[in-house]
Short mmCIF file of C-alpha atoms (C1' of nucleotides) in Angstrom, two decimals:
data_model
loop_
_atom_site.label_atom_id
_atom_site.label_comp_id
_atom_site.label_asym_id
_atom_site.label_seq_id
_atom_site.Cartn_x
_atom_site.Cartn_y
_atom_site.Cartn_z
CA UNK A 237 10.36 115.09 106.23
CA UNK A 238 13.22 113.03 104.90
CA UNK A 239 13.17 109.27 104.81
CA UNK A 240 16.59 109.20 106.42
CA UNK A 241 15.27 109.95 109.85
CA UNK A 242 13.58 106.75 110.93
CA UNK A 243 10.95 107.57 113.55
CA UNK A 244 11.30 105.84 116.88
CA UNK A 245 7.86 104.30 116.72
CA UNK A 246 5.79 103.26 113.76
CA UNK A 247 4.97 106.25 111.61
CA UNK A 248 3.89 106.64 108.02
CA UNK A 249 5.99 109.11 106.10
CA UNK A 250 3.82 110.31 103.26
CA UNK A 251 5.53 110.91 99.91
CA UNK A 252 5.17 114.47 98.70
CA UNK A 253 3.44 114.28 95.33
CA UNK A 254 1.17 111.42 96.31
CA UNK A 255 -2.20 111.07 94.65
CA UNK A 256 -5.33 110.05 96.50
CA UNK A 257 -5.39 106.52 95.12
CA UNK A 258 -1.72 105.99 95.96
CA UNK A 259 -2.30 107.11 99.52
CA UNK A 260 -5.22 104.73 99.84
CA UNK A 261 -3.16 101.85 98.48
CA UNK A 262 -0.27 102.70 100.78
CA UNK A 263 -2.34 102.79 103.94
CA UNK A 264 -4.24 99.69 102.89
CA UNK A 265 -1.06 97.71 102.20
CA UNK A 266 0.45 98.93 105.46
CA UNK A 267 -2.49 97.88 107.62
CA UNK A 268 -2.89 94.63 105.72
CA UNK A 269 0.75 93.76 106.36
CA UNK A 270 0.48 94.68 110.01
CA UNK A 271 -2.42 92.28 110.31
CA UNK A 272 -0.78 89.52 108.27
CA UNK A 273 2.59 89.87 110.01
CA UNK A 274 0.87 89.77 113.39
CA UNK A 275 1.81 93.30 114.39
CA UNK A 276 -1.92 93.39 115.05
CA UNK A 277 -2.71 89.84 116.23
CA UNK A 278 -6.30 88.54 115.98
CA UNK A 279 -8.52 90.26 118.53
CA UNK A 280 -6.68 93.57 118.37
CA UNK A 281 -9.03 96.53 118.47
CA UNK A 282 -8.18 99.25 115.99
CA UNK A 283 -9.43 102.80 116.49
CA UNK A 284 -10.24 104.94 113.49
CA UNK A 285 -9.19 108.15 115.22
CA UNK A 286 -5.89 106.65 116.34
CA UNK A 287 -5.08 105.42 112.83
CA UNK A 288 -6.19 108.73 111.35
CA UNK A 289 -3.82 110.53 113.68
CA UNK A 290 -0.94 108.20 112.86
CA UNK A 291 -1.33 108.49 109.08
CA UNK A 292 -2.12 112.19 109.36
CA UNK A 293 -5.45 112.03 107.56
CA UNK A 294 -9.05 112.32 108.68
CA UNK A 295 -11.21 109.38 109.61
CA UNK A 296 -12.80 109.25 106.15
CA UNK A 297 -9.94 107.63 104.18
CA UNK A 298 -9.15 105.37 107.13
CA UNK A 299 -12.74 104.17 107.11
CA UNK A 300 -12.45 103.32 103.42
CA UNK A 301 -9.37 101.22 104.13
CA UNK A 302 -10.96 99.46 107.10
CA UNK A 303 -14.08 98.66 105.09
CA UNK A 304 -11.93 97.13 102.35
CA UNK A 305 -10.12 95.06 104.97
CA UNK A 306 -13.52 93.99 106.29
CA UNK A 307 -14.53 92.93 102.80
CA UNK A 308 -11.32 90.90 102.57
CA UNK A 309 -12.27 89.22 105.83
CA UNK A 310 -9.31 90.55 107.81
CA UNK A 311 -11.24 92.68 110.28
CA UNK A 312 -14.72 92.95 111.71
CA UNK A 313 -16.21 96.39 112.24
CA UNK A 314 -18.57 96.64 115.20
CA UNK A 315 -20.60 99.74 115.88
CA UNK A 316 -19.79 101.31 119.19
CA UNK A 317 -16.93 98.90 119.82
CA UNK A 318 -14.24 99.27 117.20
CA UNK A 319 -12.58 97.45 114.35
CA UNK A 320 -11.42 94.04 115.54
CA UNK A 321 -8.80 91.96 113.73
CA UNK A 322 -10.59 88.73 112.76
CA UNK A 323 -9.80 85.32 114.06
CA UNK A 324 -10.77 82.22 112.11
CA UNK A 325 -12.49 79.18 113.56
CA UNK A 326 -10.92 75.80 112.91
CA UNK A 327 -13.57 74.61 110.47
CA UNK A 328 -13.30 77.66 108.24
CA UNK A 329 -9.50 77.47 108.42
CA UNK A 330 -9.48 73.90 107.14
CA UNK A 331 -12.09 74.62 104.49
CA UNK A 332 -10.08 77.58 103.30
CA UNK A 333 -6.94 75.50 103.01
CA UNK A 334 -8.79 72.78 101.12
CA UNK A 335 -10.06 75.39 98.70
CA UNK A 336 -6.62 76.97 98.36
CA UNK A 337 -5.18 73.57 97.45
CA UNK A 338 -7.68 73.20 94.63
CA UNK A 339 -7.12 76.77 93.47
CA UNK A 340 -3.37 76.21 93.41
CA UNK A 341 -3.81 73.27 91.04
CA UNK A 342 -5.72 75.56 88.69
CA UNK A 343 -2.70 77.87 88.31
CA UNK A 344 -1.30 75.50 85.72
CA UNK A 345 -4.62 74.85 83.99
CA UNK A 346 -6.38 78.18 83.52
CA UNK A 347 -4.37 80.39 81.18
CA UNK A 348 -1.01 80.03 82.94
CA UNK A 349 1.34 83.00 82.91
CA UNK A 350 4.65 83.33 81.15
CA UNK A 351 7.80 82.19 82.92
CA UNK A 352 10.78 84.53 82.66
CA UNK A 353 14.33 84.45 83.95
CA UNK A 354 13.31 87.05 86.51
CA UNK A 355 11.08 84.47 88.13
CA UNK A 356 13.95 82.01 88.42
CA UNK A 357 16.20 84.68 89.86
CA UNK A 358 13.52 85.62 92.38
CA UNK A 359 13.20 82.00 93.42
CA UNK A 360 16.96 81.86 93.94
CA UNK A 361 16.81 85.02 96.03
CA UNK A 362 14.05 83.49 98.17
CA UNK A 363 16.17 80.38 98.67
CA UNK A 364 19.13 82.49 99.81
CA UNK A 365 16.95 84.53 102.13
CA UNK A 366 15.49 81.37 103.62
CA UNK A 367 18.90 79.79 104.13
CA UNK A 368 20.30 82.87 105.83
CA UNK A 369 17.31 83.15 108.14
CA UNK A 370 18.22 83.31 111.83
CA UNK A 371 16.55 80.66 113.97
CA UNK A 372 13.01 81.40 115.12
CA UNK A 373 12.82 84.58 113.07
CA UNK A 374 9.16 84.12 112.31
CA UNK A 375 8.62 87.62 111.06
CA UNK A 376 11.16 87.46 108.26
CA UNK A 377 10.00 83.95 107.44
CA UNK A 378 6.51 85.40 107.01
CA UNK A 379 7.89 88.07 104.70
CA UNK A 380 9.52 85.44 102.52
CA UNK A 381 6.27 83.50 102.38
CA UNK A 382 4.53 86.72 101.36
CA UNK A 383 7.02 87.35 98.58
CA UNK A 384 6.68 83.78 97.36
CA UNK A 385 2.93 84.27 97.18
CA UNK A 386 3.50 87.45 95.16
CA UNK A 387 5.74 85.52 92.78
CA UNK A 388 3.11 82.84 92.28
CA UNK A 389 0.49 85.53 91.70
CA UNK A 390 2.67 86.92 88.96
CA UNK A 391 2.75 83.48 87.36
CA UNK A 392 -1.04 83.17 87.42
CA UNK A 393 -2.32 84.27 84.04
CA UNK A 394 -6.02 84.12 84.84
CA UNK A 395 -6.92 87.40 86.53
CA UNK A 396 -9.97 86.07 88.42
CA UNK A 397 -8.00 83.08 89.69
CA UNK A 398 -5.14 85.30 90.78
CA UNK A 399 -7.54 87.57 92.59
CA UNK A 400 -9.24 84.85 94.61
CA UNK A 401 -5.95 83.09 95.39
CA UNK A 402 -4.60 86.31 96.86
CA UNK A 403 -7.83 86.93 98.74
CA UNK A 404 -7.67 83.63 100.58
CA UNK A 405 -3.93 83.84 101.08
CA UNK A 406 -4.22 87.08 102.99
CA UNK A 407 -7.18 85.74 104.90
CA UNK A 408 -5.43 82.75 106.44
CA UNK A 409 -1.76 83.72 106.30
CA UNK A 410 -1.72 85.26 109.76
CA UNK A 411 -3.38 82.21 111.30
CA UNK A 412 -0.68 80.01 109.83
CA UNK A 413 1.93 82.41 111.18
CA UNK A 414 0.28 82.15 114.58
CA UNK A 415 0.92 78.44 114.70
CA UNK A 416 4.43 78.86 113.32
CA UNK A 417 6.02 79.31 116.73
CA UNK A 418 4.57 75.98 117.89
CA UNK A 419 6.14 74.06 115.04
CA UNK A 420 9.68 72.81 114.73
CA UNK A 421 11.75 75.54 113.16
CA UNK A 422 14.10 73.26 111.24
CA UNK A 423 11.19 71.32 109.75
CA UNK A 424 9.51 74.55 108.73
CA UNK A 425 12.56 75.90 106.98
CA UNK A 426 13.22 72.52 105.34
CA UNK A 427 9.65 72.41 104.10
CA UNK A 428 9.95 75.89 102.68
CA UNK A 429 13.23 75.04 100.91
CA UNK A 430 11.67 71.88 99.51
CA UNK A 431 8.81 73.84 98.03
CA UNK A 432 11.16 76.41 96.53
CA UNK A 433 13.26 73.62 95.04
CA UNK A 434 10.23 71.92 93.51
CA UNK A 435 8.94 75.22 92.16
CA UNK A 436 12.29 76.01 90.60
CA UNK A 437 12.49 72.64 88.91
CA UNK A 438 8.98 73.04 87.57
CA UNK A 439 9.73 76.52 86.28
CA UNK A 440 12.87 75.32 84.53
CA UNK A 441 10.81 72.68 82.74
CA UNK A 442 8.31 75.40 81.83
CA UNK A 443 5.70 73.18 83.42
CA UNK A 444 3.10 75.40 85.05
CA UNK A 445 1.01 72.39 85.90
CA UNK A 446 3.84 71.11 88.04
CA UNK A 447 4.10 74.54 89.66
CA UNK A 448 0.46 74.39 90.71
CA UNK A 449 0.86 70.82 91.93
CA UNK A 450 3.93 71.72 93.98
CA UNK A 451 2.10 74.60 95.59
CA UNK A 452 -0.90 72.44 96.32
CA UNK A 453 1.23 69.76 97.91
CA UNK A 454 2.98 72.39 99.99
CA UNK A 455 -0.34 73.74 101.29
CA UNK A 456 -1.39 70.20 102.16
CA UNK A 457 1.85 69.70 104.04
CA UNK A 458 1.27 72.88 106.00
CA UNK A 459 -2.25 71.90 106.95
CA UNK A 460 -1.10 68.46 108.05
CA UNK A 461 1.72 69.85 110.18
CA UNK A 462 -0.59 72.36 111.82
CA UNK A 463 -3.30 69.74 112.27
CA UNK A 464 -1.12 67.89 114.76
CA UNK A 465 -1.17 70.86 117.09
CA UNK A 466 -4.85 71.58 116.86
CA UNK A 467 -7.18 69.86 119.28
CA UNK A 468 -10.58 69.03 117.92
CA UNK A 469 -13.45 70.64 119.85
CA UNK B 146 -45.00 108.30 105.48
CA UNK B 147 -47.26 105.30 105.06
CA UNK B 148 -46.31 102.32 102.95
CA UNK B 149 -49.76 102.37 101.35
CA UNK B 150 -48.92 105.18 99.01
CA UNK B 151 -46.76 103.56 96.35
CA UNK B 152 -44.62 106.20 94.65
CA UNK B 153 -44.98 106.55 90.91
CA UNK B 154 -41.34 105.90 90.15
CA UNK B 155 -38.80 103.69 91.85
CA UNK B 156 -38.48 104.57 95.49
CA UNK B 157 -37.16 102.74 98.49
CA UNK B 158 -39.69 102.57 101.31
CA UNK B 159 -37.67 102.25 104.45
CA UNK B 160 -39.05 99.98 107.15
CA UNK B 161 -39.69 101.77 110.41
CA UNK B 162 -37.60 100.01 113.02
CA UNK B 163 -34.69 99.40 110.68
CA UNK B 164 -31.20 99.16 112.09
CA UNK B 165 -28.16 100.63 110.41
CA UNK B 166 -26.83 97.30 109.21
CA UNK B 167 -30.21 96.30 107.78
CA UNK B 168 -30.47 99.54 105.87
CA UNK B 169 -27.01 99.03 104.45
CA UNK B 170 -27.86 95.49 103.39
CA UNK B 171 -31.13 96.63 101.85
CA UNK B 172 -29.60 99.39 99.75
CA UNK B 173 -26.70 97.15 98.79
CA UNK B 174 -28.95 94.30 97.64
CA UNK B 175 -31.19 96.75 95.79
CA UNK B 176 -28.36 98.35 93.82
CA UNK B 177 -26.70 94.99 93.23
CA UNK B 178 -29.92 93.62 91.75
CA UNK B 179 -30.42 96.70 89.62
CA UNK B 180 -26.97 96.16 88.16
CA UNK B 181 -27.37 92.39 87.74
CA UNK B 182 -30.88 92.66 86.25
CA UNK B 183 -29.64 95.32 83.83
CA UNK B 184 -31.77 98.13 85.23
CA UNK B 185 -28.39 99.81 85.23
CA UNK B 186 -26.66 98.36 82.15
CA UNK B 187 -22.86 98.44 81.92
CA UNK B 188 -21.63 101.97 81.35
CA UNK B 189 -24.39 103.59 83.38
CA UNK B 190 -23.12 106.48 85.49
CA UNK B 191 -24.47 106.50 89.03
CA UNK B 192 -24.49 109.70 91.06
CA UNK B 193 -24.03 109.53 94.80
CA UNK B 194 -26.24 112.53 95.44
CA UNK B 195 -29.02 111.15 93.25
CA UNK B 196 -28.95 107.78 95.03
CA UNK B 197 -28.75 109.51 98.40
CA UNK B 198 -31.86 111.49 97.53
CA UNK B 199 -33.73 108.43 96.33
CA UNK B 200 -32.99 106.35 99.42
CA UNK B 201 -33.43 109.38 101.68
CA UNK B 202 -30.03 109.17 103.31
CA UNK B 203 -26.87 111.22 103.09
CA UNK B 204 -24.02 110.44 100.72
CA UNK B 205 -22.03 108.65 103.43
CA UNK B 206 -23.99 105.37 103.57
CA UNK B 207 -24.40 105.41 99.79
CA UNK B 208 -20.64 105.68 99.43
CA UNK B 209 -20.19 102.64 101.65
CA UNK B 210 -22.52 100.65 99.42
CA UNK B 211 -20.84 101.83 96.22
CA UNK B 212 -17.40 100.97 97.57
CA UNK B 213 -18.58 97.48 98.45
CA UNK B 214 -19.95 97.13 94.93
CA UNK B 215 -16.57 98.28 93.67
CA UNK B 216 -14.84 95.59 95.76
CA UNK B 217 -17.22 93.07 94.19
CA UNK B 218 -16.19 94.31 90.77
CA UNK B 219 -19.64 95.54 89.76
CA UNK B 220 -18.81 99.23 89.48
CA UNK B 221 -15.80 101.43 88.97
CA UNK B 222 -15.53 104.65 90.96
CA UNK B 223 -13.74 107.45 89.15
CA UNK B 224 -12.86 110.68 90.87
CA UNK B 225 -14.51 113.68 89.30
CA UNK B 226 -16.55 111.51 86.94
CA UNK B 227 -18.90 109.23 88.79
CA UNK B 228 -19.54 105.62 89.60
CA UNK B 229 -19.71 103.60 86.39
CA UNK B 230 -21.30 100.16 86.13
CA UNK B 231 -18.47 97.86 85.00
CA UNK B 232 -18.27 96.09 81.73
CA UNK B 233 -16.12 93.00 81.31
CA UNK B 234 -13.72 92.40 78.48
CA UNK B 235 -14.02 89.15 76.59
CA UNK B 236 -10.86 87.59 77.98
CA UNK B 237 -11.81 88.17 81.60
CA UNK B 238 -15.32 86.93 80.88
CA UNK B 239 -14.06 83.64 79.52
CA UNK B 240 -11.51 83.25 82.30
CA UNK B 241 -14.19 83.88 84.88
CA UNK B 242 -16.44 81.25 83.35
CA UNK B 243 -13.59 78.74 83.24
CA UNK B 244 -12.95 79.38 86.90
CA UNK B 245 -16.65 79.15 87.75
CA UNK B 246 -16.78 75.74 86.07
CA UNK B 247 -13.97 74.48 88.26
CA UNK B 248 -15.49 75.99 91.36
CA UNK B 249 -18.83 74.36 90.57
CA UNK B 250 -17.17 70.95 90.51
CA UNK B 251 -15.82 71.62 94.00
CA UNK B 252 -19.35 71.99 95.39
CA UNK B 253 -19.58 68.23 95.63
CA UNK B 254 -16.06 67.72 96.91
CA UNK B 255 -15.41 70.27 99.64
CA UNK B 256 -17.72 69.63 102.61
CA UNK B 257 -20.99 69.44 100.63
CA UNK B 258 -24.14 70.72 102.29
CA UNK B 259 -27.14 68.72 103.41
CA UNK B 260 -29.96 68.09 100.93
CA UNK B 261 -33.47 68.57 102.29
CA UNK B 262 -36.93 68.21 100.82
CA UNK B 263 -37.14 72.00 100.70
CA UNK B 264 -34.41 71.98 98.09
CA UNK B 265 -36.33 69.54 95.91
CA UNK B 266 -39.48 71.61 96.28
CA UNK B 267 -37.59 74.75 95.35
CA UNK B 268 -36.24 73.03 92.25
CA UNK B 269 -39.78 72.06 91.29
CA UNK B 270 -40.93 75.63 91.78
CA UNK B 271 -38.10 76.88 89.56
CA UNK B 272 -39.14 74.36 86.88
CA UNK B 273 -42.73 75.60 87.01
CA UNK B 274 -41.64 79.22 86.89
CA UNK B 275 -39.42 78.47 83.90
CA UNK B 276 -42.18 76.62 82.06
CA UNK B 277 -44.71 79.40 82.61
CA UNK B 278 -42.27 82.04 81.43
CA UNK B 279 -43.64 84.28 78.64
CA UNK B 280 -41.48 84.36 75.52
CA UNK B 281 -38.54 86.75 75.59
CA UNK B 282 -39.14 87.69 79.22
CA UNK B 283 -35.44 88.08 79.96
CA UNK B 284 -35.92 89.84 83.25
CA UNK B 285 -37.92 87.09 84.92
CA UNK B 286 -35.57 84.53 83.41
CA UNK B 287 -32.73 86.36 85.09
CA UNK B 288 -34.59 86.26 88.39
CA UNK B 289 -35.02 82.50 88.11
CA UNK B 290 -31.32 82.13 87.37
CA UNK B 291 -30.60 84.24 90.44
CA UNK B 292 -32.82 82.05 92.63
CA UNK B 293 -31.17 78.93 91.27
CA UNK B 294 -27.80 80.35 92.20
CA UNK B 295 -29.11 81.06 95.71
CA UNK B 296 -30.30 77.46 95.96
CA UNK B 297 -26.90 76.14 94.93
CA UNK B 298 -25.23 78.45 97.42
CA UNK B 299 -27.40 76.93 100.12
CA UNK B 300 -26.17 73.49 99.06
CA UNK B 301 -22.52 74.52 99.30
CA UNK B 302 -21.25 73.50 102.70
CA UNK B 303 -17.83 75.11 102.47
CA UNK B 304 -18.25 78.77 103.45
CA UNK B 305 -15.19 80.04 101.54
CA UNK B 306 -16.23 78.17 98.40
CA UNK B 307 -19.77 79.51 98.66
CA UNK B 308 -18.46 83.02 99.08
CA UNK B 309 -16.26 82.99 96.00
CA UNK B 310 -18.87 81.24 93.86
CA UNK B 311 -21.36 83.98 94.69
CA UNK B 312 -18.77 86.66 94.07
CA UNK B 313 -18.08 85.53 90.55
CA UNK B 314 -21.72 84.80 89.84
CA UNK B 315 -22.72 88.39 90.55
CA UNK B 316 -19.73 89.64 88.61
CA UNK B 317 -20.61 88.01 85.28
CA UNK B 318 -24.35 87.41 85.58
CA UNK B 319 -25.32 90.71 83.97
CA UNK B 320 -22.96 90.12 81.05
CA UNK B 321 -24.59 86.78 80.40
CA UNK B 322 -27.98 88.47 80.60
CA UNK B 323 -26.78 91.04 78.10
CA UNK B 324 -26.18 88.33 75.51
CA UNK B 325 -29.45 86.59 76.37
CA UNK B 326 -31.48 88.62 73.88
CA UNK B 327 -29.19 87.55 71.06
CA UNK B 328 -29.69 83.87 71.74
CA UNK B 329 -32.57 81.66 70.72
CA UNK B 330 -35.22 81.85 73.42
CA UNK B 331 -36.43 78.28 73.10
CA UNK B 332 -32.91 76.92 73.31
CA UNK B 333 -32.23 79.03 76.38
CA UNK B 334 -35.33 77.81 78.20
CA UNK B 335 -34.65 74.22 77.17
CA UNK B 336 -31.09 74.49 78.46
CA UNK B 337 -32.36 75.87 81.76
CA UNK B 338 -34.92 73.09 82.14
CA UNK B 339 -32.28 70.51 81.30
CA UNK B 340 -30.05 71.81 84.06
CA UNK B 341 -32.90 71.84 86.55
CA UNK B 342 -33.78 68.28 85.59
CA UNK B 343 -30.20 67.11 86.03
CA UNK B 344 -29.89 68.90 89.33
CA UNK B 345 -33.12 67.37 90.59
CA UNK B 346 -31.98 63.88 89.64
CA UNK B 347 -28.65 64.44 91.37
CA UNK B 348 -30.34 65.75 94.50
CA UNK B 349 -32.67 62.75 94.64
CA UNK B 350 -29.65 60.45 94.53
CA UNK B 351 -28.10 62.54 97.30
CA UNK B 352 -25.11 62.88 94.99
CA UNK B 353 -23.60 66.31 95.53
CA UNK B 354 -20.77 65.46 93.19
CA UNK B 355 -23.28 65.05 90.39
CA UNK B 356 -24.82 68.39 91.38
CA UNK B 357 -21.50 70.14 90.93
CA UNK B 358 -20.87 68.33 87.65
CA UNK B 359 -24.29 69.29 86.32
CA UNK B 360 -23.71 72.91 87.20
CA UNK B 361 -20.27 72.87 85.63
CA UNK B 362 -21.61 71.37 82.43
CA UNK B 363 -24.36 73.97 82.36
CA UNK B 364 -21.84 76.80 82.67
CA UNK B 365 -19.82 75.27 79.86
CA UNK B 366 -22.93 75.11 77.70
CA UNK B 367 -23.66 78.76 78.38
CA UNK B 368 -20.15 79.82 77.48
CA UNK B 369 -20.27 77.79 74.27
CA UNK B 370 -23.61 79.23 73.21
CA UNK B 371 -22.46 82.76 73.91
CA UNK B 372 -19.14 82.12 72.20
CA UNK B 373 -20.86 81.76 68.85
CA UNK B 374 -22.07 85.33 69.06
CA UNK B 375 -18.84 86.87 70.12
CA UNK B 376 -16.41 88.01 67.48
CA UNK B 377 -12.78 87.68 68.39
CA UNK B 378 -10.86 90.99 68.29
"C1'" DT C 89 -20.54 91.91 150.47
"C1'" DT C 90 -22.87 91.86 146.35
"C1'" DA C 91 -26.29 92.61 142.96
"C1'" DG C 92 -28.18 96.14 140.27
"C1'" DC C 93 -28.16 100.32 137.88
"C1'" DA C 94 -26.89 104.82 136.11
"C1'" DC C 95 -23.42 107.09 133.79
"C1'" DA C 96 -19.20 108.33 131.59
"C1'" DA C 97 -15.96 107.39 128.06
"C1'" DC C 98 -15.06 105.47 124.01
"C1'" DC C 99 -16.31 103.71 119.69
"C1'" DT C 100 -18.49 103.76 114.85
"C1'" DG C 101 -22.44 105.78 111.90
"C1'" DT C 102 -24.25 109.79 109.73
"C1'" DA C 103 -24.82 114.34 107.78
"C1'" DC C 104 -22.94 118.22 105.64
"C1'" DA C 105 -19.67 121.71 103.97
"C1'" DC C 106 -15.81 122.37 101.24
"C1'" DA C 107 -11.70 121.06 98.33
"C1'" DG C 108 -9.93 118.82 94.28
"C1'" DC C 109 -10.54 116.77 89.88
"C1'" DA C 110 -12.52 115.67 85.13
"C1'" DT C 111 -15.01 117.17 81.34
"C1'" DG C 112 -17.96 119.53 78.15
"C1'" DT C 113 -18.78 124.04 76.33
"C1'" DG C 114 -18.42 128.55 74.82
"C1'" DT C 115 -15.29 132.03 73.38
"C1'" DT C 116 -11.46 133.86 71.17
"C1'" DC C 117 -7.60 134.06 68.28
"C1'" DT C 118 -5.39 132.53 64.05
"C1'" DA D 79 -13.53 127.58 59.60
"C1'" DG D 80 -10.86 125.53 62.93
"C1'" DA D 81 -8.09 124.97 66.87
"C1'" DA D 82 -6.84 126.19 71.41
"C1'" DC D 83 -7.94 127.76 75.80
"C1'" DA D 84 -10.50 129.44 79.88
"C1'" DC D 85 -14.24 128.34 82.58
"C1'" DA D 86 -18.55 126.59 84.36
"C1'" DT D 87 -20.54 122.46 86.07
"C1'" DG D 88 -20.88 118.23 87.73
"C1'" DC D 89 -18.67 114.61 90.13
"C1'" DT D 90 -16.03 112.17 94.00
"C1'" DG D 91 -12.52 112.90 97.96
"C1'" DT D 92 -11.83 114.86 102.42
"C1'" DG D 93 -12.47 116.97 106.84
"C1'" DT D 94 -15.38 117.73 110.74
"C1'" DA D 95 -19.21 118.04 113.90
"C1'" DC D 96 -22.71 115.50 115.88
"C1'" DA D 97 -25.85 111.43 116.68
"C1'" DG D 98 -26.28 106.73 118.14
"C1'" DG D 99 -24.46 102.62 120.11
"C1'" DT D 100 -21.61 99.70 123.42
"C1'" DT D 101 -19.19 98.72 127.43
"C1'" DG D 102 -16.77 99.14 131.60
"C1'" DT D 103 -16.90 101.39 135.98
"C1'" DG D 104 -18.27 103.08 140.16
"C1'" DC D 105 -21.95 104.31 143.05
"C1'" DT D 106 -25.99 102.84 145.52
"C1'" DA D 107 -28.99 100.12 147.97
"C1'" DA D 108 -30.45 95.71 149.75
#
DNA sequence: TTAGCACAACCTGTACACAGCATGTGTTCT
DNA sequence: AGAACACATGCTGTGTACAGGTTGTGCTAA
């Protein structure tokens, strides 16, 4: 019952006075993170009854969550088979990154958000976390990338833009994480620190356009680095 | 049982050998169109049991459809109240149009689709349909606008871009249709014909970049014309 | 041995009953 | 008269049983 006792295996401890919407959001975020952090790598078959048992609810709320994940493009529900974590073909992956680059540039153009000291402090925290990252700790690296994305979302004033940026981030993040282990760790960390440094400088100048540009350049860099390890069909 | 007997009121005649997915798509498209063509204007309360009765299914598939519509931002599901067709506040409306303009420009930049003679013929058909439109026939005008959007989707090679363009089109289309009756009919038709003419010229030149630009300019024109009739809070 | 087929085991899809929630309405008390 | 409250009524949320679909497996027969 208490949060002190950490279960041996994965287990969702439900808060006591939790409303229906909160429970839905909790399970959704949990499954989304498991997919994005590769706990469930692409191809994994999820069972509604198994998830229902784990989260101690019936299949009905689980189905709602899975259908939302399907809408987000993270899973594919097949009748009689199961819910399969989506993979992305190379073409769609590249197209998505190209689109994300353009969307990132728009952060500074379409009703940019307000920059506060909290944002700068968060950037500094991300830098520290990145620097103190043990070698080849891909999972924590992914978490930092997730938090950086959240920070940038917070800086995006246009609600529709923010929404679609997040949508495509979650859709391709796990694929990028998949390739992470094939890349040079030092380069990856250096690239991440460079982006954080550029973002911080842009934020200090209150230049949201520069923020969007820095993000766009970073995405381009990622795609280029991954491109080396992808063989064309 | 037979399709010959057309029911007096709206009724969905289910094809015989229809699979589950097809039925879902059919009901989804039907309700989406009813919302976008203002059969269900913003604020309308939809009842799951009523819809289930009309489409002759149980609440379960209807709920799936309504939740997908909620993901698309067309309805808002409130516990204990009902499913309410969404309205859009002015700020979000403008932000969405700004984003749509930028996305339209990307049609010609991110892996543009192939132009065929069918596209030109479809454009010509849309021109004829627009010209033969009776005055103040907003509903058929909306249908033409829908078909034009479908045509442009078909010309968008990048799957992610196409997806998000459609998403935001469906989200704001009905709001634009709402203001339609307040605008000058002749101007509206002229604007539509101008866009079709520009698109046709761009397609003949095989210039997808010009297609995107024409669409973007058209969206800007729409927003400007509507802006005159909107009072700032 | 191997190709073919029937079946069992698992999955999601559907229908329905019931619980929980929001809201309008009628009553009652001041 | 007016305000406050209890309740009836409608809605969506949830749980559960069953129907329909898919796939792997093992038996059977050539």
